[in-house]
XYZ file of C-alpha atoms in Angstrom:
508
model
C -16.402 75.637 -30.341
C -14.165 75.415 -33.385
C -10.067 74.324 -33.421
C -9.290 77.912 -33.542
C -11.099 79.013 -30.039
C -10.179 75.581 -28.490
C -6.358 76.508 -29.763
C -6.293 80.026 -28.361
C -7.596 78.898 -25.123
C -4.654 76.084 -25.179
C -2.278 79.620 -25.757
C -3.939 81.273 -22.598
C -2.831 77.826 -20.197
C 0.431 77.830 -22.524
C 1.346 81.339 -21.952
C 0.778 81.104 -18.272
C 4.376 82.173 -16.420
C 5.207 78.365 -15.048
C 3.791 77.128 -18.003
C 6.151 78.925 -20.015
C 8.953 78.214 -17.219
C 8.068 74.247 -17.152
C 7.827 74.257 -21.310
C 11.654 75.892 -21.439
C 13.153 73.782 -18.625
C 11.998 70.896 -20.563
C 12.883 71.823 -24.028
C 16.342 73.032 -22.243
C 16.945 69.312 -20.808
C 15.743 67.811 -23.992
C 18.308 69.393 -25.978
C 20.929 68.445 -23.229
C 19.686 64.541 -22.972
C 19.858 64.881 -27.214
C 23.457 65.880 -27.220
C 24.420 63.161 -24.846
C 25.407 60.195 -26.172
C 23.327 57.240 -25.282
C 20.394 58.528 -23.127
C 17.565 59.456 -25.430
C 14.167 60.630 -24.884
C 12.781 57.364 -23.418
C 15.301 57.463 -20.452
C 15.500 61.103 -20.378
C 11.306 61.438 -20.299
C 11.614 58.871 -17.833
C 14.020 60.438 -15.483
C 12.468 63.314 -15.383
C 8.727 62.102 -14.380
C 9.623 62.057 -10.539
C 11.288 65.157 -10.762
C 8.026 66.889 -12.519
C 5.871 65.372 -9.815
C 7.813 66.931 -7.137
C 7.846 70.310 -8.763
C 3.991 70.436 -9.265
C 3.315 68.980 -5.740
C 1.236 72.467 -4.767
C -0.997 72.754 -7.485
C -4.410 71.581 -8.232
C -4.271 68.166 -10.119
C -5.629 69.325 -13.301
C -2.709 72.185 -13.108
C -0.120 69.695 -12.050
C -0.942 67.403 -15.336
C -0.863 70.051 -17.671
C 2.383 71.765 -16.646
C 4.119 68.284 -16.015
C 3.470 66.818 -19.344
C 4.216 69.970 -20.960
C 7.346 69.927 -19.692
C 8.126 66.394 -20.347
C 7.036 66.745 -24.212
C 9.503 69.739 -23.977
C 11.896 67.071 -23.456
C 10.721 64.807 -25.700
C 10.876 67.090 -29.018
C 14.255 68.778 -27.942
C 15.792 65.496 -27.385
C 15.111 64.996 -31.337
C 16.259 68.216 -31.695
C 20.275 67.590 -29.436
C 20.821 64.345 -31.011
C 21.993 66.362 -34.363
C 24.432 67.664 -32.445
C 26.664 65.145 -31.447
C 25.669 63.345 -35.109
C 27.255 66.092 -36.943
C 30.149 66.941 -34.302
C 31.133 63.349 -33.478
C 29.926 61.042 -35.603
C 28.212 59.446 -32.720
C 24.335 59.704 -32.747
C 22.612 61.493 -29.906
C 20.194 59.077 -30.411
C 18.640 56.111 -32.791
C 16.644 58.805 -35.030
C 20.207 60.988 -35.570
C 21.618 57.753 -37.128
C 21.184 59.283 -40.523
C 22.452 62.300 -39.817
C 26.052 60.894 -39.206
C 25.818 59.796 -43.266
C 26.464 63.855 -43.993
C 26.594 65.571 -41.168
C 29.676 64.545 -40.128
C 31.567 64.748 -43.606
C 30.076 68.738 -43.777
C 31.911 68.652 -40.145
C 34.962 67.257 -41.122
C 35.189 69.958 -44.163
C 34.753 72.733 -41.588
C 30.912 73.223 -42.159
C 29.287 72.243 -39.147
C 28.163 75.647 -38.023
C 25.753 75.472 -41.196
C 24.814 71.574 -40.716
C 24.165 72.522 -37.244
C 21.758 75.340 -38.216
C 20.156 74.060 -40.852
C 19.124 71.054 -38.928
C 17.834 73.105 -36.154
C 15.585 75.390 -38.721
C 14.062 72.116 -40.322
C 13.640 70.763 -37.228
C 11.711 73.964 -36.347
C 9.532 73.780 -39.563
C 8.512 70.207 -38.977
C 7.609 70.839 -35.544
C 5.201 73.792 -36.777
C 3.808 71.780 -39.747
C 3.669 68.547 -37.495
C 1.384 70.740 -34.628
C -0.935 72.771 -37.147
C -1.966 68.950 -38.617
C -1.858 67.724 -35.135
C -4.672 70.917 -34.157
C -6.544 69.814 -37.179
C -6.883 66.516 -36.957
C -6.488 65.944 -33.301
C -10.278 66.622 -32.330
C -12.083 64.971 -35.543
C -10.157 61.892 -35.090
C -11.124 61.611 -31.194
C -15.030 62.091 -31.863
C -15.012 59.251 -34.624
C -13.138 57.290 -31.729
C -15.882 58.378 -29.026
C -17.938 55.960 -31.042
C -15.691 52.928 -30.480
C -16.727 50.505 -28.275
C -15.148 47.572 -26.151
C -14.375 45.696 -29.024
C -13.176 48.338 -31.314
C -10.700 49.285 -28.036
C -9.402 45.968 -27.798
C -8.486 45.206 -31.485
C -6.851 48.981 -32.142
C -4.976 48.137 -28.594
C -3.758 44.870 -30.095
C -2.945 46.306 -33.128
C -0.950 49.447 -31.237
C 1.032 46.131 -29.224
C 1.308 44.509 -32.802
C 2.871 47.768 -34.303
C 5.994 48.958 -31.602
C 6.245 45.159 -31.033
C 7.147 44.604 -34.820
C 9.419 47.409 -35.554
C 11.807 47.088 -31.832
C 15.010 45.584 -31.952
C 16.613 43.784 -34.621
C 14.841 40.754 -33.765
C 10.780 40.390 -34.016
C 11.311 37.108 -31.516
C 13.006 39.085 -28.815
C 10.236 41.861 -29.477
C 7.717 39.869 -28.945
C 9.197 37.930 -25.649
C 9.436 41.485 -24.259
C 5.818 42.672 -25.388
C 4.435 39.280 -23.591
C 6.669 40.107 -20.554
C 5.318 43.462 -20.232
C 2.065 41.827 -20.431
C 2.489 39.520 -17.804
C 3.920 42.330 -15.401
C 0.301 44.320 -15.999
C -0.961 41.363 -14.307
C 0.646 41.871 -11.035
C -1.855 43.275 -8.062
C -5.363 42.981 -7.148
C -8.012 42.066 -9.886
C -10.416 45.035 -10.197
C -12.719 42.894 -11.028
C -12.920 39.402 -8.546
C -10.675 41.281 -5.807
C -8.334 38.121 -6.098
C -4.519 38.880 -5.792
C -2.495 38.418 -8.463
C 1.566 37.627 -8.368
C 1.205 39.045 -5.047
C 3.184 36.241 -2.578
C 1.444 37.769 0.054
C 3.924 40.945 -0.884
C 1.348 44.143 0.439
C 3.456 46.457 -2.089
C 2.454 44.573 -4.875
C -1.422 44.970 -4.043
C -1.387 47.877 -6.084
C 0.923 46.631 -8.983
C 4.086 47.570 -10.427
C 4.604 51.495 -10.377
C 5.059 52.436 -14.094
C 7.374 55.574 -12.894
C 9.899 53.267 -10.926
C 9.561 50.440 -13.568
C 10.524 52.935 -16.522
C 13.725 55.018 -14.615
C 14.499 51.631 -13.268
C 14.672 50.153 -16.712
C 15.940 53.777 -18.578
C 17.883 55.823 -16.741
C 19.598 53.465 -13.974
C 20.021 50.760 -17.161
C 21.884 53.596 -19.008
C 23.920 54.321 -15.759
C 25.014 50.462 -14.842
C 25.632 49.983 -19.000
C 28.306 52.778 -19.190
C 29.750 51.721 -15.948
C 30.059 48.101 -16.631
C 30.768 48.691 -20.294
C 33.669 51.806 -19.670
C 31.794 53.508 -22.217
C 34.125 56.996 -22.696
C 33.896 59.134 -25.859
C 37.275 58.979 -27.340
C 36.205 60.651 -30.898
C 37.200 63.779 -31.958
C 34.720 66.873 -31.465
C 34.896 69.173 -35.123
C 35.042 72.893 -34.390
C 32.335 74.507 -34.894
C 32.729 77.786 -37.242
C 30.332 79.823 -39.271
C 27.217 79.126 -37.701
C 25.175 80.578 -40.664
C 24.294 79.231 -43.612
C 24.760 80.608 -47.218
C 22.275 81.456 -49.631
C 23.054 78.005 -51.341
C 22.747 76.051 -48.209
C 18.934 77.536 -48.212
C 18.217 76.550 -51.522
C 19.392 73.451 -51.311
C 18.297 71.847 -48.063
C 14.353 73.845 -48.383
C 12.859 71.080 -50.423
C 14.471 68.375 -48.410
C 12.975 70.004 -45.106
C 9.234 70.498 -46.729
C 8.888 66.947 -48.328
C 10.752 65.800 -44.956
C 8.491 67.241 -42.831
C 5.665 65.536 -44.466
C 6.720 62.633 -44.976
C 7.967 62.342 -41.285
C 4.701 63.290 -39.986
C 2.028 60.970 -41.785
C 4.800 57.982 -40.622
C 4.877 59.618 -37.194
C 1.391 59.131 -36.847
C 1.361 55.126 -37.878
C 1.821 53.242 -34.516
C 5.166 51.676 -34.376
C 6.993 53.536 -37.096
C 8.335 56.129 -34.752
C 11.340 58.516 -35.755
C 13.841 56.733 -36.701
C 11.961 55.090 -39.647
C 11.152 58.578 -40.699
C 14.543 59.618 -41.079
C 15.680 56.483 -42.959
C 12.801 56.679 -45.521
C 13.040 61.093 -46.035
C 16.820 60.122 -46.698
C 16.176 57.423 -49.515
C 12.975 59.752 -50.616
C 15.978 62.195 -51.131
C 18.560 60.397 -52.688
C 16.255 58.848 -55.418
C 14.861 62.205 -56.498
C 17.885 64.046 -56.452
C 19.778 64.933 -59.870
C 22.976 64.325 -57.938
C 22.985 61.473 -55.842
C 26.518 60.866 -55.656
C 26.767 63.755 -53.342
C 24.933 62.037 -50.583
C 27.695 60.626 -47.700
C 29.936 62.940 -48.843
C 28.132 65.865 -47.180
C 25.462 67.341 -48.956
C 23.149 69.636 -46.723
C 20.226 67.702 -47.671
C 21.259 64.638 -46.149
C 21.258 66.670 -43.347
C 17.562 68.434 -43.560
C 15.873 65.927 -44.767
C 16.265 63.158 -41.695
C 16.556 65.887 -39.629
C 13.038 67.612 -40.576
C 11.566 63.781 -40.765
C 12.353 62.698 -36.879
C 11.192 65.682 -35.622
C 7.670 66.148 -37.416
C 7.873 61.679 -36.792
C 7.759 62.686 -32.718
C 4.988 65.419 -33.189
C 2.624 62.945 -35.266
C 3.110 60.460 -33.064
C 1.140 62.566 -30.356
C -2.409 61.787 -32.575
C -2.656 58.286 -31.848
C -1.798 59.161 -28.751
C -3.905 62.305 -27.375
C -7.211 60.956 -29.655
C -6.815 56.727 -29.222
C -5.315 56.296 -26.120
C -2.595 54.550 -28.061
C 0.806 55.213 -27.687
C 3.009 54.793 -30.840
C 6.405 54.870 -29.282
C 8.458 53.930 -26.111
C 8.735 57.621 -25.250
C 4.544 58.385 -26.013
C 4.642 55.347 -23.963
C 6.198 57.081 -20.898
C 4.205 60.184 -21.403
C 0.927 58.414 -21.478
C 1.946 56.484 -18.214
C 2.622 60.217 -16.845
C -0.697 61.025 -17.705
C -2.139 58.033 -16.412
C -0.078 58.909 -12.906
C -2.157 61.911 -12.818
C -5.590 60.559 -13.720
C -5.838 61.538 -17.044
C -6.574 58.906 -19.392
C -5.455 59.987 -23.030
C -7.796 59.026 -25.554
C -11.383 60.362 -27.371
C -12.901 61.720 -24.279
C -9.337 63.657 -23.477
C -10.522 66.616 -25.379
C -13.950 66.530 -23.621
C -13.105 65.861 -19.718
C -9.989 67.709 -20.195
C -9.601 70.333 -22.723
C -7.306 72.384 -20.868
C -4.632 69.254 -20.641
C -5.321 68.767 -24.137
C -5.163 72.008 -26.213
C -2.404 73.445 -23.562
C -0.039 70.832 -24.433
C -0.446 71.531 -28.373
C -0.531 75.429 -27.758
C 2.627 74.905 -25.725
C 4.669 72.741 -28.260
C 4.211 75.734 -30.760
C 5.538 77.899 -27.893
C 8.378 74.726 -27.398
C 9.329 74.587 -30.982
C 10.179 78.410 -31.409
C 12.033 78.418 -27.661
C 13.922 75.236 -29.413
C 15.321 77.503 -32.308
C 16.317 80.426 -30.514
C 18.129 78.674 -28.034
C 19.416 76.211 -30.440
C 20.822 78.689 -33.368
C 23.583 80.863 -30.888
C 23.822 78.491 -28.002
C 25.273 75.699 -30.701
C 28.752 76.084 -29.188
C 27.747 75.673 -25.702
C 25.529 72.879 -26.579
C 28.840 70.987 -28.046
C 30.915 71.251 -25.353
C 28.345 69.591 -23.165
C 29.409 66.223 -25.082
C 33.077 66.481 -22.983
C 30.900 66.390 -19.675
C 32.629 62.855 -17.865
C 30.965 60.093 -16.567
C 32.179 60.609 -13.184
C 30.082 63.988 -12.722
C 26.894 62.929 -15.006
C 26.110 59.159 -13.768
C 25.842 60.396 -9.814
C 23.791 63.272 -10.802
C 21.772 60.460 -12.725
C 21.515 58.217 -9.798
C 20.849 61.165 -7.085
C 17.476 62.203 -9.413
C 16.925 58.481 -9.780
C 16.716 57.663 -6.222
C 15.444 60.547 -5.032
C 12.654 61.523 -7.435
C 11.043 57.867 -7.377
C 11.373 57.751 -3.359
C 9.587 61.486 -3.125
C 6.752 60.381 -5.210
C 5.894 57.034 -3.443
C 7.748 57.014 -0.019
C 8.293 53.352 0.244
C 11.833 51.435 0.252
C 10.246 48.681 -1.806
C 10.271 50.655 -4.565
C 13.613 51.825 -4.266
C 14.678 47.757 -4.468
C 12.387 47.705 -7.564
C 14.117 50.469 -9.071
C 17.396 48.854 -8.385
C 15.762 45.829 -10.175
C 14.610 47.377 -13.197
C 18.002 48.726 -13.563
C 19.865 45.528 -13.449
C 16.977 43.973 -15.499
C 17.378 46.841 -18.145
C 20.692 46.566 -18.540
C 21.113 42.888 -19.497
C 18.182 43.148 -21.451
C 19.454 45.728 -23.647
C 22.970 44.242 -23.433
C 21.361 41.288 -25.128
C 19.817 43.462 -27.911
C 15.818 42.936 -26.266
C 14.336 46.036 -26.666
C 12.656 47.738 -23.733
C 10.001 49.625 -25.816
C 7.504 46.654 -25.966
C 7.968 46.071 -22.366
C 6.858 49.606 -21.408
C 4.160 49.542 -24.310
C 2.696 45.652 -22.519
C 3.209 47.377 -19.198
C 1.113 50.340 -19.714
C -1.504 48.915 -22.359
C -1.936 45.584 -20.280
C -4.896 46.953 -17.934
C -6.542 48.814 -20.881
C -6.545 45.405 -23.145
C -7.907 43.253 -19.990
C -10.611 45.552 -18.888
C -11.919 46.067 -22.809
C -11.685 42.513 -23.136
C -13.891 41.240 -20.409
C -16.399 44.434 -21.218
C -16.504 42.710 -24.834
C -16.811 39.355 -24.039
C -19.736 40.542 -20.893
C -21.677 42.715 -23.755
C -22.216 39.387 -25.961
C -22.273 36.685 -22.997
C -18.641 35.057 -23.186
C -18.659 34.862 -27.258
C -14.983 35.627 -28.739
C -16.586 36.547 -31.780
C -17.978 40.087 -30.633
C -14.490 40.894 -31.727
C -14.722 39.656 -35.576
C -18.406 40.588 -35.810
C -17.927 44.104 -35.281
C -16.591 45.982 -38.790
C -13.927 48.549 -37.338
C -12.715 45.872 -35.151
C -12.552 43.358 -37.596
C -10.273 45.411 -39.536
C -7.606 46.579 -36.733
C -7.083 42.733 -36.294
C -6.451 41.888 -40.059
C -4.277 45.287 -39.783
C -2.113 43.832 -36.733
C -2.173 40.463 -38.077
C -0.781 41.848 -41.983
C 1.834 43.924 -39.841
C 3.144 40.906 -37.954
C 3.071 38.286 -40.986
C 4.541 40.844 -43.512
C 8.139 41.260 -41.985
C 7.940 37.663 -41.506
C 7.070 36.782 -45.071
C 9.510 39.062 -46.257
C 12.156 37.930 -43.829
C 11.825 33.943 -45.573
C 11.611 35.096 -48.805
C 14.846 36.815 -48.125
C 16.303 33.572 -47.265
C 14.770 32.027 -50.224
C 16.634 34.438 -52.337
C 19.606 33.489 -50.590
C 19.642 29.926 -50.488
C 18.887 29.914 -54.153
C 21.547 31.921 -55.330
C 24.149 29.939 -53.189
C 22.599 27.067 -55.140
């Protein structure tokens, strides 16, 4: 079978009535947890993975996957798509990827055009989610049977280099990045070897037999960090909202913000698809792309419509190509891929080469359905705008119980033991000084999930050549994902003392 019959069979599971019902619930929350300030798709995704398993309790488990983590990439993608929103309206980014946005979105706002900054970031955002999927179909199966011929070794370097990747671009500080990947390493370690049957970090604890639940770990961390952050902190938006007018946009506006969205949309996608780059490095680089090719560069910060198309386009083809290393490697290039690929995981699915093979229907479903996603994203986004906006004035008081309720709740439906619910109260507390102290909680979830998968390819290595380390040098492919992790971990570095170099020398 060919992409095209694999991709029309992913329509027929797409276009299934609660498919369709679970893909627009999630897009409808993802634009929701966009617009509000401060959540983002990592706690957002996160919050809602109880929730999904709940609502798919009846089904058959391949039915349940599919449906749940189409309706969690619905949240995923129209998270990208909210955080404009609140960008352009408030000056106060939705989330890390909107940063960029603010630059011109905001002055168009403030000059009583942020109907047409609001519209033409939800059409780019819609072409880079089309272009982003119809690479994603094309590439998606090649790239999984060269990885079907991977073995142990091959698994364990890319892994590495997957850890190496997030763990260099988190946070503003590679230290704290990497105390946080080694943390989440150490917490895969918890429960009973698979191998020897010894208990590990147990203390004699029965809960912990099984290891840390990913799902309580991540809301723990996410969504209960968010909710003791904003309590603790006071955090209450105070800035002004800018009315939003003409929704429209001219003629002009067209012909000015289409090349921005095409070469943003590129762009965004081929650095979605790197491991670690992610979104937010998208935007940053479409919006330099743009300002050095422009014949009027002036105009950018002052609220040109191309500083708002051009980010805008990037983060949102960024999240789509970030779905290849995950659906054909098994290798999640973001926090929020992360989460998904420990929600497919929780349903016995393990992403990766033989995903397309075992199951096709999880697969090809969840790309058919993003197409379906994207164009539910633009209709709802293009008149619902206004409504959208006013969802920024929702208080604290009303959003952080429902927060907690779902919290509590979803994580004590799926695994009926209190234990869990002290974890979660944990992870919350843990989250929450943790990012307070600027260490990101990306890594963590990336050691946390990876951990196992790095172990067990390790010890199938080292058993294939009798306990030699060199198994992993010897073989080509391998050899090269481990110069590849150790260029992208030394490079920043480098660059970093140079930097100071420069400095010292100048103060000299």
């Amino acid at each position: 079978m060919n992409t095209i019959q694999f991709l029309s069979e992913g329509f027929q599971t797409a276009i299934l009535p609660h498919n369709l019902l679970f893909a627009f619930i999630g897009v409808l929350i993802g634009t929701a947890v966009g617009v509000l300030p401060g959540i983002g798709p990592m706690s957002g995704v996160a919050l809602l993975i109880p929730v999904t398993a709940s609502m798919t309790g009846g089904m058959d488990p391949a039915s349940a996957a599919t449906s749940s983590i189409i309706l969690l990439a619905g949240v995923y993608y129209g998270a990208m798509y909210g955080g404009s929103t609140t960008s352009i309206l408030l000056n106060t980014p939705g989330e890390s990827s909107s940063v960029v946005t603010t630059l011109d979105g905001y002055q168009m706002a403030r000059q009583g055009r942020a109907g047409p900054a609001l519209a033409i970031a939800a059409i780019g955002s819609f072409f880079a989610g089309i272009v982003a999927l119809i690479a994603l179909a094309l590439l998606a199966a090649p790239l999984s049977d060269v990885a079907l011929k991977f073995g142990p070794a091959e698994y364990f370097s890319l892994m590495l280099l997957g850890l190496a990747a997030v763990s260099g671009l988190a946070g503003n500080s590679m230290t704290k990045a990497w105390i946080m990947t080694v943390f989440g390493l150490m917490l895969s370690t918890i429960g009973m070897d698979v191998v020897s049957g010894v208990s590990r970090f147990t203390y004699g604890i029965s809960s912990l037999y099984g290891g840390l639940e990913f799902l309580t770990v991540a809301v723990g961390l996410f969504a209960l960090g968010e909710v003791f952050r904003t309590i603790l902190h006071k955090e209450n938006s105070d800035g002004k909202i800018a009315k939003v007018g003409r929704i429209l946009p001219t003629r002009q506006d067209f012909k000015e913000s289409s090349g921005p969205i095409v070469r943003g949309s590129l762009l965004g996608f081929f650095v979605g698809v790197l491991p670690g780059a992610g979104a937010t490095l998208a935007s940053f680089f479409s919006y330099i792309m743009e300002k050095k090719i422009s014949k009027t560069p002036e105009k950018f910060g002052k609220g040109t419509i191309a500083g708002v198309a051009a980010p805008e386009s990037a983060n949102n083809a960024a999240s789509g190509g970030a779905m290849i290393p995950l659906l054909t490697l098994g290798i999640p290039g973001s926090g929020t891929t992360a989460i998904l690929m420990g929600a497919l995981i929780m349903y016995n699915i393990q992403p990766g080469p033989l995903l397309f093979q075992d199951h096709p229907d999880v697969a090809w479903g969840l790309i058919a359905s993003m197409f379906i996603g994207n164009l539910m994203l633009l209709i709802l986004n293009m008149p619902l705008v206004k409504i959208f906006a006013k969802i920024i004035d929702t208080p604290s008081k009303y959003l952080l119980p429902m927060i907690i309720a779902i919290s509590v709740f979803g994580v004590y439906a799926v695994q009926v033991n209190t234990f869990d619910l002290f974890l979660l109260i944990t992870c919350g507390l843990v989250g929450y000084f943790l990012a307070s102290n600027d260490f990101p909680l990306a890594p963590l979830v990336l050691g946390l999930v990876l951990g196992p998968m790095i172990e067990n390819n390790m010890r199938r290595a080292l058993t294939s050549s009798n306990g030699d380390f060199l198994v992993f040098v010897q073989k080509p492919v391998s050899l090269v994902f481990l110069v590849i992790a150790i260029l992208w971990i030394l490079i920043p570095v480098l660059m970093k003392l140079r930097g100071k170099e420069v400095i010292i020398n100048e103060e000299a």
